[in-house]
Short mmCIF file of C-alpha atoms and ligand atoms in Angstrom, two decimals:
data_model
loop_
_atom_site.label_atom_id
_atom_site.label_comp_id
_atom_site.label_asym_id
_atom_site.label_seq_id
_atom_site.Cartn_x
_atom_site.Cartn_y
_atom_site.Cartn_z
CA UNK Q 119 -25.46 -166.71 2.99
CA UNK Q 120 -29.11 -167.20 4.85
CA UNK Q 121 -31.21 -170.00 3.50
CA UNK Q 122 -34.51 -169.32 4.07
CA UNK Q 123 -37.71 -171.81 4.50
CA UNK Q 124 -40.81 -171.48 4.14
CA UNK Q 125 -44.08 -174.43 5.24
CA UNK Q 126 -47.30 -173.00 4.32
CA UNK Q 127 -46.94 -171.21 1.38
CA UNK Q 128 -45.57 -174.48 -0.17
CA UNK Q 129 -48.87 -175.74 0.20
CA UNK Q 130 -50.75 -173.04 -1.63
CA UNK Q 131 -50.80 -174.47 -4.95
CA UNK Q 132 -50.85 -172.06 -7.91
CA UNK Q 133 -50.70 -169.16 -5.27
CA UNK Q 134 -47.50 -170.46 -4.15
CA UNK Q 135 -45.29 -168.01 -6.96
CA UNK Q 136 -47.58 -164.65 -5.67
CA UNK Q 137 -46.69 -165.89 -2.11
CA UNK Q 138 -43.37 -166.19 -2.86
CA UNK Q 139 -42.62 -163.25 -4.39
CA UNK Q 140 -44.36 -161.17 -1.88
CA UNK Q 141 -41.90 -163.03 0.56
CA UNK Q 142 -39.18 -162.02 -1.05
CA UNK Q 143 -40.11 -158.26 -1.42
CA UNK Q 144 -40.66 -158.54 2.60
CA UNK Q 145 -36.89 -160.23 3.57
CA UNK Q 146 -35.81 -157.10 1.02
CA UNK Q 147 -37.44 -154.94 3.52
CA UNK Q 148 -36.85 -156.37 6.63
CA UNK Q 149 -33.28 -157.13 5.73
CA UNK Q 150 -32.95 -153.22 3.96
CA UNK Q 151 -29.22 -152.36 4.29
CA UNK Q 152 -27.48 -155.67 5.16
CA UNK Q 153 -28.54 -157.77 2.09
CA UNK Q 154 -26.39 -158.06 -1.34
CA UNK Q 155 -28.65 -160.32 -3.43
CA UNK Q 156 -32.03 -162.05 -2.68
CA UNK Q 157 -32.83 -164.71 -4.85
CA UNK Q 158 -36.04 -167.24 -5.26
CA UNK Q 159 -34.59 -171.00 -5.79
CA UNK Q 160 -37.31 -173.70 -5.72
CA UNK Q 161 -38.68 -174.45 -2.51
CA UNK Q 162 -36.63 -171.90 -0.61
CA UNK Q 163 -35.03 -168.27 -0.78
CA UNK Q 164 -30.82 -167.52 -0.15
CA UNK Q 165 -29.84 -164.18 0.73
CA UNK Q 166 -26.43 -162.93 0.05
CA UNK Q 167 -25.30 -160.96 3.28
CA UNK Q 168 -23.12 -158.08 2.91
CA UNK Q 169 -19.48 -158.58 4.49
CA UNK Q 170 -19.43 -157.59 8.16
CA UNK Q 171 -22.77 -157.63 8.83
CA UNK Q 172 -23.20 -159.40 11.98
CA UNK Q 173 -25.26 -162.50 12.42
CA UNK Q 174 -27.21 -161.13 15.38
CA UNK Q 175 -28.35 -158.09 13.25
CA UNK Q 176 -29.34 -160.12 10.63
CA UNK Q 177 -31.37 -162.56 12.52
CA UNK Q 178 -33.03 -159.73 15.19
CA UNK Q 179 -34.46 -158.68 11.69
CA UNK Q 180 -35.19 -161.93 10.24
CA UNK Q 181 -37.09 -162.79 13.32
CA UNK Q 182 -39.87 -160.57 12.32
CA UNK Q 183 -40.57 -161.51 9.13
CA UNK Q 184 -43.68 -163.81 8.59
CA UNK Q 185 -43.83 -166.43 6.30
CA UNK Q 186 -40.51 -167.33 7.66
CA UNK Q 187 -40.46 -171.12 8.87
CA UNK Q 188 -36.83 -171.44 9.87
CA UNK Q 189 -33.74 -170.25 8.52
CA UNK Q 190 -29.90 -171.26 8.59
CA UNK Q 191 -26.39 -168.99 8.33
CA UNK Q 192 -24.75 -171.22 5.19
CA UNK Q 193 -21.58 -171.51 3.94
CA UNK Q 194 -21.88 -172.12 0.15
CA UNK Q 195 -19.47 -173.44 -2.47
CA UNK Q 196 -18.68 -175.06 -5.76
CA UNK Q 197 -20.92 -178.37 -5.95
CA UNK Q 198 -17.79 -180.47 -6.11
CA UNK Q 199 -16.75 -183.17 -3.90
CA UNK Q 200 -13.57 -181.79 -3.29
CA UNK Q 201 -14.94 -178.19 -2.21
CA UNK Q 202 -17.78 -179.83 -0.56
CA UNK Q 203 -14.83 -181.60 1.75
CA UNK Q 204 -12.81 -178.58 1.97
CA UNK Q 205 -16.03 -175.77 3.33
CA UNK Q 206 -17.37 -178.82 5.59
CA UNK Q 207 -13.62 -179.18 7.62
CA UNK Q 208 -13.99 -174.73 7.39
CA UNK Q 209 -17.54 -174.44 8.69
CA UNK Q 210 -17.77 -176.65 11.76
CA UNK Q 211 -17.38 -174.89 15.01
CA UNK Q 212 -14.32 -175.04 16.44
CA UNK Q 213 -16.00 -176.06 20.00
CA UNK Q 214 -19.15 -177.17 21.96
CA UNK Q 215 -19.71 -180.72 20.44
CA UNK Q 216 -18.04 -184.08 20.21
CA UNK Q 217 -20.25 -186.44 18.17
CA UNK Q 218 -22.23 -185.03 14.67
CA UNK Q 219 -23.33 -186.58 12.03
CA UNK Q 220 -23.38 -185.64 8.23
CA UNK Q 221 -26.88 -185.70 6.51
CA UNK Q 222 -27.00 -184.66 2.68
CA UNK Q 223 -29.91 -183.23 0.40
CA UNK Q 224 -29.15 -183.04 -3.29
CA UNK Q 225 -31.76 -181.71 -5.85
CA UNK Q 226 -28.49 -181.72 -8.29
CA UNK Q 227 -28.90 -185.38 -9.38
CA UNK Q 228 -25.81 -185.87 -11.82
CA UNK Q 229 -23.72 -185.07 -8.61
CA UNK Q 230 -21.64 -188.18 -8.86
CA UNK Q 231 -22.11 -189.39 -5.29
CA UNK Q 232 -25.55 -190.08 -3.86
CA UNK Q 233 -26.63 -188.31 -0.76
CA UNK Q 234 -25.95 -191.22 1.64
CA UNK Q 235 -22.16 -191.90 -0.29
CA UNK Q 236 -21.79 -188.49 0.05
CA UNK Q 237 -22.97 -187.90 3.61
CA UNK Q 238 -20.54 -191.11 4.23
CA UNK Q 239 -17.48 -189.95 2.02
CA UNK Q 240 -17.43 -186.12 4.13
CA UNK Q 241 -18.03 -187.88 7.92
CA UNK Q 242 -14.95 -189.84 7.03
CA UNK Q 243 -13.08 -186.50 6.17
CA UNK Q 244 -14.14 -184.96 9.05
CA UNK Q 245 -13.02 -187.80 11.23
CA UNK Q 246 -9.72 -187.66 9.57
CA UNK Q 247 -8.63 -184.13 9.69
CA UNK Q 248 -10.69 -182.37 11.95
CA UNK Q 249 -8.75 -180.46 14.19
CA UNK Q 250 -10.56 -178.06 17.52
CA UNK Q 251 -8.66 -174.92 16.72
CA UNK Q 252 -6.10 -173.38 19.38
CA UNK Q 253 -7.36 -176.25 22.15
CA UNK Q 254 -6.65 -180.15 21.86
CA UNK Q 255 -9.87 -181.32 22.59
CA UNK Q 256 -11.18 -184.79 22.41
CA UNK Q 257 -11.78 -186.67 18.65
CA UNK Q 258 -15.27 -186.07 16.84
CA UNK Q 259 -17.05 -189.11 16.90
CA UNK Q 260 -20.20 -190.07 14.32
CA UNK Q 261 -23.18 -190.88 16.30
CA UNK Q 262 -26.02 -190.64 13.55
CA UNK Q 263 -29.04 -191.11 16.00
CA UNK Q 264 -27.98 -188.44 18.69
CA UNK Q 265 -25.34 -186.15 17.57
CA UNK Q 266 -24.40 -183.20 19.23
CA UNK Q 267 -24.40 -181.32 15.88
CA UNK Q 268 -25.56 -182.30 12.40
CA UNK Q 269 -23.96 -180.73 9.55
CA UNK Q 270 -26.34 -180.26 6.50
CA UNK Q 271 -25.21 -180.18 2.96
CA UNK Q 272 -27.12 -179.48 0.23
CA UNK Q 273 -26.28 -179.59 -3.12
CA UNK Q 274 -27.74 -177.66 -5.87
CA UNK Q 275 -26.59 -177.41 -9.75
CA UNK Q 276 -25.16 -174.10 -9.48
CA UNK Q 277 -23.77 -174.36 -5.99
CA UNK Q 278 -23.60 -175.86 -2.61
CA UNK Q 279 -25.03 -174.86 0.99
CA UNK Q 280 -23.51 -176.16 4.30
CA UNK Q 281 -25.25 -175.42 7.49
CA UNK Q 282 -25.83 -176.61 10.80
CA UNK Q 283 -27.91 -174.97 12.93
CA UNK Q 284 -31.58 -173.85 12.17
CA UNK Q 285 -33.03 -170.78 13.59
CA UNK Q 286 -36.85 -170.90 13.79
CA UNK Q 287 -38.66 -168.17 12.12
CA UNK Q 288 -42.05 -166.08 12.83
CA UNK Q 289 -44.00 -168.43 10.87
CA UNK Q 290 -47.23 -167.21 9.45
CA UNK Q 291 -47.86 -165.91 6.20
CA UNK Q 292 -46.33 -163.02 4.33
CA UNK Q 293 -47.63 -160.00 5.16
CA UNK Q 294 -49.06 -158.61 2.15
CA UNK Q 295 -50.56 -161.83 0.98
CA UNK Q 296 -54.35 -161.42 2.75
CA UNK Q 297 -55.47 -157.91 2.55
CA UNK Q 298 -56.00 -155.24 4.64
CA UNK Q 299 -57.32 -155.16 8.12
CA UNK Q 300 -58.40 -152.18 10.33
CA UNK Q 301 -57.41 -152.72 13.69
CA UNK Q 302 -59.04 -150.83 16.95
CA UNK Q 303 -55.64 -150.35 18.94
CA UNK Q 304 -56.30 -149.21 21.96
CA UNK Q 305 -53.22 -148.28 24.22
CA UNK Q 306 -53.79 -151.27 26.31
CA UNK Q 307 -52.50 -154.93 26.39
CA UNK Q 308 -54.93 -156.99 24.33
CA UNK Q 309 -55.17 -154.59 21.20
CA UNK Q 310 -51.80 -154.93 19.97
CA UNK Q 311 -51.30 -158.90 20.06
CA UNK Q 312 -54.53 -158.50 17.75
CA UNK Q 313 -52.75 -156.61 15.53
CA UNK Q 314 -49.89 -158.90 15.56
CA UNK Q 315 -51.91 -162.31 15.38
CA UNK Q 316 -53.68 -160.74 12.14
CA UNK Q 317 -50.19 -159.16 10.97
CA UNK Q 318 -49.15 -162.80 11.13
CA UNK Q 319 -51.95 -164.48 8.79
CA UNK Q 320 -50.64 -162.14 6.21
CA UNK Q 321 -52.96 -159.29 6.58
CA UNK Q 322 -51.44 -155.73 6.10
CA UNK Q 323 -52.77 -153.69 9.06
CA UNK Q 324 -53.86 -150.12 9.72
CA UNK Q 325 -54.82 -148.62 13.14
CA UNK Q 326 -56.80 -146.55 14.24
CA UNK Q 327 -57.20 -145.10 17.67
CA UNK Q 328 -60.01 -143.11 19.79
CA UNK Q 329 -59.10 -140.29 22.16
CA UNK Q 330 -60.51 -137.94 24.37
CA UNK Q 331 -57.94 -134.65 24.18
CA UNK Q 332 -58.19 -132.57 25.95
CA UNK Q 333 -59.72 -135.04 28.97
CA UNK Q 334 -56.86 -137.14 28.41
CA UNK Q 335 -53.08 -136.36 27.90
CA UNK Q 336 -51.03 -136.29 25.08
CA UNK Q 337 -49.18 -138.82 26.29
CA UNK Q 338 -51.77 -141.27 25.93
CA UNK Q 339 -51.44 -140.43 21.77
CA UNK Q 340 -47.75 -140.72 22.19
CA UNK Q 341 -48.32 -144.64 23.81
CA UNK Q 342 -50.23 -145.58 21.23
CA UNK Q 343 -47.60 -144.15 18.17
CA UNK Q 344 -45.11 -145.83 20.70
CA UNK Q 345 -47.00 -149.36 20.27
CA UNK Q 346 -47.85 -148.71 16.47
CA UNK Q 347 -43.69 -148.38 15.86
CA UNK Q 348 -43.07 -151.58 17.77
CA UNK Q 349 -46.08 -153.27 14.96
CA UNK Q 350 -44.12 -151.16 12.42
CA UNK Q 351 -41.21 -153.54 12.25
CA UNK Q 352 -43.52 -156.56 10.87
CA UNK Q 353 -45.20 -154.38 7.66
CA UNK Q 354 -42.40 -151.25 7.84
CA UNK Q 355 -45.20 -149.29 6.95
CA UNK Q 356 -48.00 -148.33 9.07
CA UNK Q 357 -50.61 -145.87 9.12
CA UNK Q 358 -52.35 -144.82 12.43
CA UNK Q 359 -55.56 -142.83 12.71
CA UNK Q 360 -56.22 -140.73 15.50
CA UNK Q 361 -59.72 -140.17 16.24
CA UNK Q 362 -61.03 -137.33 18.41
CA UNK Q 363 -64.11 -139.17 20.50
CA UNK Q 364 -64.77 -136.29 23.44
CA UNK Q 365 -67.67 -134.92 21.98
CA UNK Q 366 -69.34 -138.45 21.17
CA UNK Q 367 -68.65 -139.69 24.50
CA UNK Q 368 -70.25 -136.11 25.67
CA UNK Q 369 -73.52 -136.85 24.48
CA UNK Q 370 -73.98 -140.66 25.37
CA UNK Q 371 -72.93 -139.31 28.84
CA UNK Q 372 -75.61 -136.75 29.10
CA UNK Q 373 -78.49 -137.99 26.81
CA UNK Q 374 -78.27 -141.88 27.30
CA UNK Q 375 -78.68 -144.88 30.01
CA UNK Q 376 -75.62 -145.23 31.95
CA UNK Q 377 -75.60 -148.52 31.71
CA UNK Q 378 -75.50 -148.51 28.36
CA UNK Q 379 -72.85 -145.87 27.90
CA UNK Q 380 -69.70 -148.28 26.92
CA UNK Q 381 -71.84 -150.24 24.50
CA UNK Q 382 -72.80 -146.53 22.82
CA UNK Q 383 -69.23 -146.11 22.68
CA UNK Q 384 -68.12 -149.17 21.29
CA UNK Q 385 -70.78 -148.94 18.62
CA UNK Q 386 -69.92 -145.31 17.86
CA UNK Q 387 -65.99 -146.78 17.32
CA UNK Q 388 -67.53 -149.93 15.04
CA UNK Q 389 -68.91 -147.05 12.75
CA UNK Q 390 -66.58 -144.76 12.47
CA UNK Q 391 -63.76 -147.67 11.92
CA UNK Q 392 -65.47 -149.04 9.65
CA UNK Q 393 -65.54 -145.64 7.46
CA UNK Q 394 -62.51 -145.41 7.47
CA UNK Q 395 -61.59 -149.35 6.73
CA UNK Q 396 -63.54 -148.42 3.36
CA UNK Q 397 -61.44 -145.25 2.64
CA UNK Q 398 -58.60 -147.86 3.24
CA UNK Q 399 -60.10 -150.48 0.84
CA UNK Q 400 -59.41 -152.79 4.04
CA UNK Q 401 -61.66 -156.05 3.75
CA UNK Q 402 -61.96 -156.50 8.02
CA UNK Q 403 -61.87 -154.53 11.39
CA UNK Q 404 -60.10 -156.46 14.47
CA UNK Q 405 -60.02 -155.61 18.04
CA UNK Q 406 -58.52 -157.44 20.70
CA UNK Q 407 -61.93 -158.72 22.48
CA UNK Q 408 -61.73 -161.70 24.32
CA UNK Q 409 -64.76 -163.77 25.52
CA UNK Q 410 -65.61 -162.31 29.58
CA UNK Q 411 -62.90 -160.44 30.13
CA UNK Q 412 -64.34 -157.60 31.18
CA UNK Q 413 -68.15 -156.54 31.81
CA UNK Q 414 -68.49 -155.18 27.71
CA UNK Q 415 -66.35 -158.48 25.96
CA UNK Q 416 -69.88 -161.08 26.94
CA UNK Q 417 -71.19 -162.71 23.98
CA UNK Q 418 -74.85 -160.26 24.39
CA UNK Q 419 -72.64 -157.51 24.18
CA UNK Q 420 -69.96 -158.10 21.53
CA UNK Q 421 -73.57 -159.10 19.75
CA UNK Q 422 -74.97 -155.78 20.02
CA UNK Q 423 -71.94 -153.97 19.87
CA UNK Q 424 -71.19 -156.22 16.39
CA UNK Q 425 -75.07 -155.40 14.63
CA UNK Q 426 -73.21 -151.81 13.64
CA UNK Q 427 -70.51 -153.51 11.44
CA UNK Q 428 -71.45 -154.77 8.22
CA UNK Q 429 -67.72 -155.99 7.73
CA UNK Q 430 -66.22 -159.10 9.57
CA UNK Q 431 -65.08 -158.31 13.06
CA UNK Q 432 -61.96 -160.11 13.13
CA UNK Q 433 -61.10 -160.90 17.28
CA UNK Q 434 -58.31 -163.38 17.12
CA UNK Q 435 -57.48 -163.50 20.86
CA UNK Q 436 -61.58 -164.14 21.52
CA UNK Q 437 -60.63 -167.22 23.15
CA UNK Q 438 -57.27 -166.38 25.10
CA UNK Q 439 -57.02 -166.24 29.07
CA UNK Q 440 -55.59 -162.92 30.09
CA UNK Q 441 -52.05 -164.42 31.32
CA UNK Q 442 -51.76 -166.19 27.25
CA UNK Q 443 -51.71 -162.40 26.03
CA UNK Q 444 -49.59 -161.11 27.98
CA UNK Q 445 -46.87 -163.68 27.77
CA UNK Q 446 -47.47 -162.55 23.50
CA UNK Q 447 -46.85 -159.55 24.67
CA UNK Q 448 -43.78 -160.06 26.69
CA UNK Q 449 -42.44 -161.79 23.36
CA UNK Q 450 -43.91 -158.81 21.22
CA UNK Q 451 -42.43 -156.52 23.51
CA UNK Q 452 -45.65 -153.83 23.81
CA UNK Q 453 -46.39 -155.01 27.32
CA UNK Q 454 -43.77 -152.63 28.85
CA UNK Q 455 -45.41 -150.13 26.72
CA UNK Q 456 -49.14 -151.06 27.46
CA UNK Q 457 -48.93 -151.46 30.73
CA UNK Q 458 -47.47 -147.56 31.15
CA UNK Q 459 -50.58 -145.43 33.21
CA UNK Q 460 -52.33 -143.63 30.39
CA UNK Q 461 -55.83 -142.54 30.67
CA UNK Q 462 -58.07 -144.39 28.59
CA UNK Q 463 -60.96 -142.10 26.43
CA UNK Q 464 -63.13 -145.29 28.06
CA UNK Q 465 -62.45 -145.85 31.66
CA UNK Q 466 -62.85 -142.54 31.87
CA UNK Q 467 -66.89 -142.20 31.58
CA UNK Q 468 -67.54 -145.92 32.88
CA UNK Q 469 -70.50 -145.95 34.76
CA UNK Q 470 -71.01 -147.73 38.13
CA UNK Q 471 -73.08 -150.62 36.57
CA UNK Q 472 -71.79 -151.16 33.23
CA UNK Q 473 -74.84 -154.06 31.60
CA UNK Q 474 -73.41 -157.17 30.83
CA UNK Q 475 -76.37 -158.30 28.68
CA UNK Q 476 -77.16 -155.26 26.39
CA UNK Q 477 -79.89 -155.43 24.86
CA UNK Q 478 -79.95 -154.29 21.04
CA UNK Q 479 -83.56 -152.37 21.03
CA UNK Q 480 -82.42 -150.80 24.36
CA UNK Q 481 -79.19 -149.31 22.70
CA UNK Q 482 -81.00 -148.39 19.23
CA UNK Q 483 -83.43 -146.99 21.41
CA UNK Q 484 -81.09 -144.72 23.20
CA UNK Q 485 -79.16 -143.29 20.19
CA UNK Q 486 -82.30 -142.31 18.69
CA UNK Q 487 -82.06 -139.41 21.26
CA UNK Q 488 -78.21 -138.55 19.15
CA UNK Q 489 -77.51 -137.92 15.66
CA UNK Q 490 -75.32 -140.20 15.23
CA UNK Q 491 -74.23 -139.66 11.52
CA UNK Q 492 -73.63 -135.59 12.21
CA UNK Q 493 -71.41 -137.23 14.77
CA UNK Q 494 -69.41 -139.87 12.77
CA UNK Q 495 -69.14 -137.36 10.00
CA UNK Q 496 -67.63 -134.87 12.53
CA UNK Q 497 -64.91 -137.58 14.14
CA UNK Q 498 -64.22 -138.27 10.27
CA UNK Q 499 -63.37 -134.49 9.85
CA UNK Q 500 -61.31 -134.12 12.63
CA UNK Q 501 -59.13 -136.84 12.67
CA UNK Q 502 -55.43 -137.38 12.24
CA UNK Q 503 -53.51 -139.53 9.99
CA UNK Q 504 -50.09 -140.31 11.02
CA UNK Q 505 -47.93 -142.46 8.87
CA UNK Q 506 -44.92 -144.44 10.49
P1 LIG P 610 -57.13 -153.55 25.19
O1 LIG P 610 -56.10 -154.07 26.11
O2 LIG P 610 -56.87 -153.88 23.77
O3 LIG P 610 -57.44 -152.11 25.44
P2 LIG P 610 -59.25 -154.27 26.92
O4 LIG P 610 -59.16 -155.55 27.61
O5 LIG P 610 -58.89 -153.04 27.67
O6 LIG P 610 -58.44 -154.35 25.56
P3 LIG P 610 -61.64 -152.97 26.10
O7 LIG P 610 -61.11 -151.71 26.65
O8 LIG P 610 -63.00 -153.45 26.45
O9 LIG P 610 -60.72 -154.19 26.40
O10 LIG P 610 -61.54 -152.89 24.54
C1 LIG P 610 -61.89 -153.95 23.70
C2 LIG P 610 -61.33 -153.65 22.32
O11 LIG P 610 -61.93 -152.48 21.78
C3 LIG P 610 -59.85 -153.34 22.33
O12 LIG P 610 -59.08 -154.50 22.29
C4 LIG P 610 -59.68 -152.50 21.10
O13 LIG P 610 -59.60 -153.30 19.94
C5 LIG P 610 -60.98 -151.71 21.08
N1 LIG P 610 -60.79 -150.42 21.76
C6 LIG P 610 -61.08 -150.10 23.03
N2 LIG P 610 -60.76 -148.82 23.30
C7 LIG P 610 -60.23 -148.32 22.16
C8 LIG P 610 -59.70 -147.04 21.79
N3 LIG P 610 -59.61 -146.02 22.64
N4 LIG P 610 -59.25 -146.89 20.52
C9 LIG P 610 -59.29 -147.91 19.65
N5 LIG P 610 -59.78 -149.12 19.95
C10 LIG P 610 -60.24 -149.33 21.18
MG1 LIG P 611 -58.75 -151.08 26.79
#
C-alpha cells in the first residue's frame, strides 16, 4: 500500500473535494499500470500496488506528481491489537537501526487502546520478540526523542497502516486544478523550469515554440519535442506548437532598426502566442524571463515587449540568478538536453547593439513599416501541432 499526503489542498476549504479528486485522477495517471485500487479516505489517499511492482518504480513515478506532500510504502491490516502486534514485529527492517520508537494516530476512536497505550503496548512487543533476521545483532532499544527509526501506526475503522519512512513528494498543486497556461519554450535552459514552476501551481501547460527552418536544423525541433517529453511526465499529455518565424524575422531584419530587432521579435512571439493561448482557452502565457539576464530580459524591455499581450505574462523565474535555474534543471533533468548546441531562430539575427532600454513609440514606430497581422495570420497557418 502507498499512503499518500497532501498540505495545501487541505487548506482550500470547499475546493478541497475538486482538488482532491483531480489528485486522484493524476496518481491514476502517473501510477497507470502498477496501481490496483486508488481510493480517497479523509485527509489522505492509499493506493493499492499491484504484486511485484517494485518500490523504486513506483516512487520514480510518484515523484512527479504535484500535489504530492510526502508519501509512505505501508503495510496495512485488521485494526486489531493483536494484528496490529503481529504486522509491526513483520514490517520493521531487519537492519540499519538500534533504537525506534512507536508513535500512533487513530481516527478509529472505539479502538480500545488510546494512541499513547497503544504506542506503549506494541514498543513493549517489539522489545520482546524482535529478532534481526539471519544476523544476531544488538537489542532494539526505545529512545522516543532520537530514534533511529520511528514506526507509525495508524488506525482507521476499516483497517490499519504501518509505516516508517516518509518519502517527500513534488509538492505543489495538482495539475489540472488552475487552468491552462501557454508557455514560450524555447530550446534553452530557462524556458523549461518555467514550464515546470507553473506545471507545479497546478496549471496544465501547452508549448509552443518559434523556429527558423530552413536557417536552422531540424534538430533544433527535435530538442525542443525532446524537452516537451521530459515536461510530459508531470501532465502525460502535452501539446507543442511549432511555429515557423523565418519570414517574420526576414522583414524586421530588412525593414527595421537593428537595435530594435529582438524586441520586434519578441513582440511578434507575444502575439502570435497569445492567438493561439485563445484557441487553447488557456487563461496565461509564461516564458522563462528573468530580470537582467541578458540585454532583452531589463525591466524597459520586458515593458515594451509586454504592451502586445493583453493576457498575464506569467515569468516565474523573473527573480532567479542563473546558477538557481540550472541547479532546477539538473533536478528536472532538461539541462543535459538544453544545454545540447542547437541554433536558436534568435541568436541567429542578433544585432551588434541589441537596446537595453526600448523604447515603446520607437518599436510601434518601426512595425508600422510591416504588416504585422498578414504576418501573424500567416505563422498561424503554417504551424504545427504535435501532441505528446
Ligand atoms: P531560455 O533559456 O528559456 O531560452 P534565455 O535566457 O535564452 O531563455 P531569451 O532567449 O531572451 O532568454 O528568451 C526569453 C524567453 O522568451 C524564453 O525563456 C522563452 O520563454 C521565450 N523564447 C525565446 N525564444 C523562443 C523561441 N524560439 N520559442 C519560444 N519561446 C521563446
Ligand atoms: Mg533562449
Amino acid at each position: 500500500m502507498i499512503l499518500i499526503h497532501y498540505h495545501e489542498i487541505a487548506l482550500k476549504g470547499k475546493n478541497r473535494v475538486f482538488f482532491e479528486i483531480q489528485l486522484v485522477k493524476n496518481i491514476k495517471q502517473g501510477l497507470d499500470g502498477l496501481y490496483k485500487t486508488v481510493k480517497r479516505l479523509p485527509g489522505r489517499i492509499v493506493v493499492e500496488i499491484k504484486p511485484r511492482v517494485s518500490k523504486d518504480k513506483s516512487r520514480k513515478r510518484l515523484s512527479k506528481i504535484f500535489g504530492v506532500a510526502y508519501f509512505v510504502f505501508a503495510d496495512e491490516c485488521e485494526s486489531t491489537l493483536g494484528e496490529i502486534k503481529k504486522t509491526v514485529l513483520a514490517h520493521l527492517p531487519s537492519n540499519g537501526w538500534q533504537t525506534f520508537k512507536i508513535e500512533t494516530k487513530r481516527s478509529y476512536k472505539q479502538f480500545p487502546k488510546t494512541s499513547q497505550e497503544t504506542s506503549a503496548i506494541v514498543g513493549a512487543h517489539v522489545l520482546k520478540n524482535f529478532k534481526r533476521r539471519g544476523v544476531s545483532g544488538v537489542r532494539p532499544q526505545v529512545n522516543v526523542k532520537k530514534p533511529d527509526l520511528t514506526c507509525n501506526i495508524e488506525i482507521t475503522k476499516d483497517k490499519t497502516y504501518i509505516y516508517s519512512e516518509k518519502i517527500k513528494g513534488a509538492g505543489g498543486l495538482p495539475v489540472g486544478v488552475s487552468g491552462k497556461v501557454a508557455v514560450l519554450l524555447s530550446g534553452g535552459i530557462d524556458s523549461p523550469v518555467a514550464a515546470h514552476r507553473i506545471m507545479k501551481r497546478g496549471s496544465r501547460t501547452v508549448f509552443i515554440h518559434f523556429h527558423s527552418y530552413p536557417q536552422t536544423s531540424k534538430a533544433s525541433e527535435e530538442k525542443v519535442k525532446e524537452l516537451a517529453k521530459i515536461l510530459n511526465d508531470y501532465q502525460f499529455k502535452t501539446r507543442l506548437y511549432l511555429v515557423p518565424f523565418l519570414d517574420i524575422q526576414k522583414e524586421i531584419m530588412t525593414k527595421t532598426l537593428s537595435s530594435y530587432r529582438v524586441i520586434l521579435y519578441r513582440r511578434f512571439m507575444f502575439r502570435i502566442a497569445e492567438k493561439i493561448a485563445r484557441r487553447e482557452r488557456a487563461l496565461a502565457l509564461a516564458t522563462g524571463e528573468s530580470v537582467g539576464q541578458v540585454a532583452s530580459q531589463t525591466i524597459e524591455n520586458i515593458n515594451t515587449v509586454n504592451s502586445v499581450a493583453e493576457m498575464p505574462v506569467l515569468r516565474p523565474l523573473i527573480s532567479y540568478d542563473k546558477e538557481e535555474i540550472i541547479k532546477e534543471a539538473q533536478n528536472i533533468g532538461t539541462f543535459e538536453i538544453s544545454i545540447q548546441p542547437h541554433d536558436d531562430c534568435c541568436t541567429l539575427f542578433i544585432p551588434r547593439n541589441p537596446a537595453t532600454r526600448g523604447k515603446l513609440e520607437v518599436a510601434e514606430k518601426e512595425e508600422k513599416e510591416l504588416g504585422v497581422d498578414k504576418l501573424v495570420k500567416k505563422c498561424l497557418n503554417e504551424m504545427k501541432v504535435i501532441d505528446l
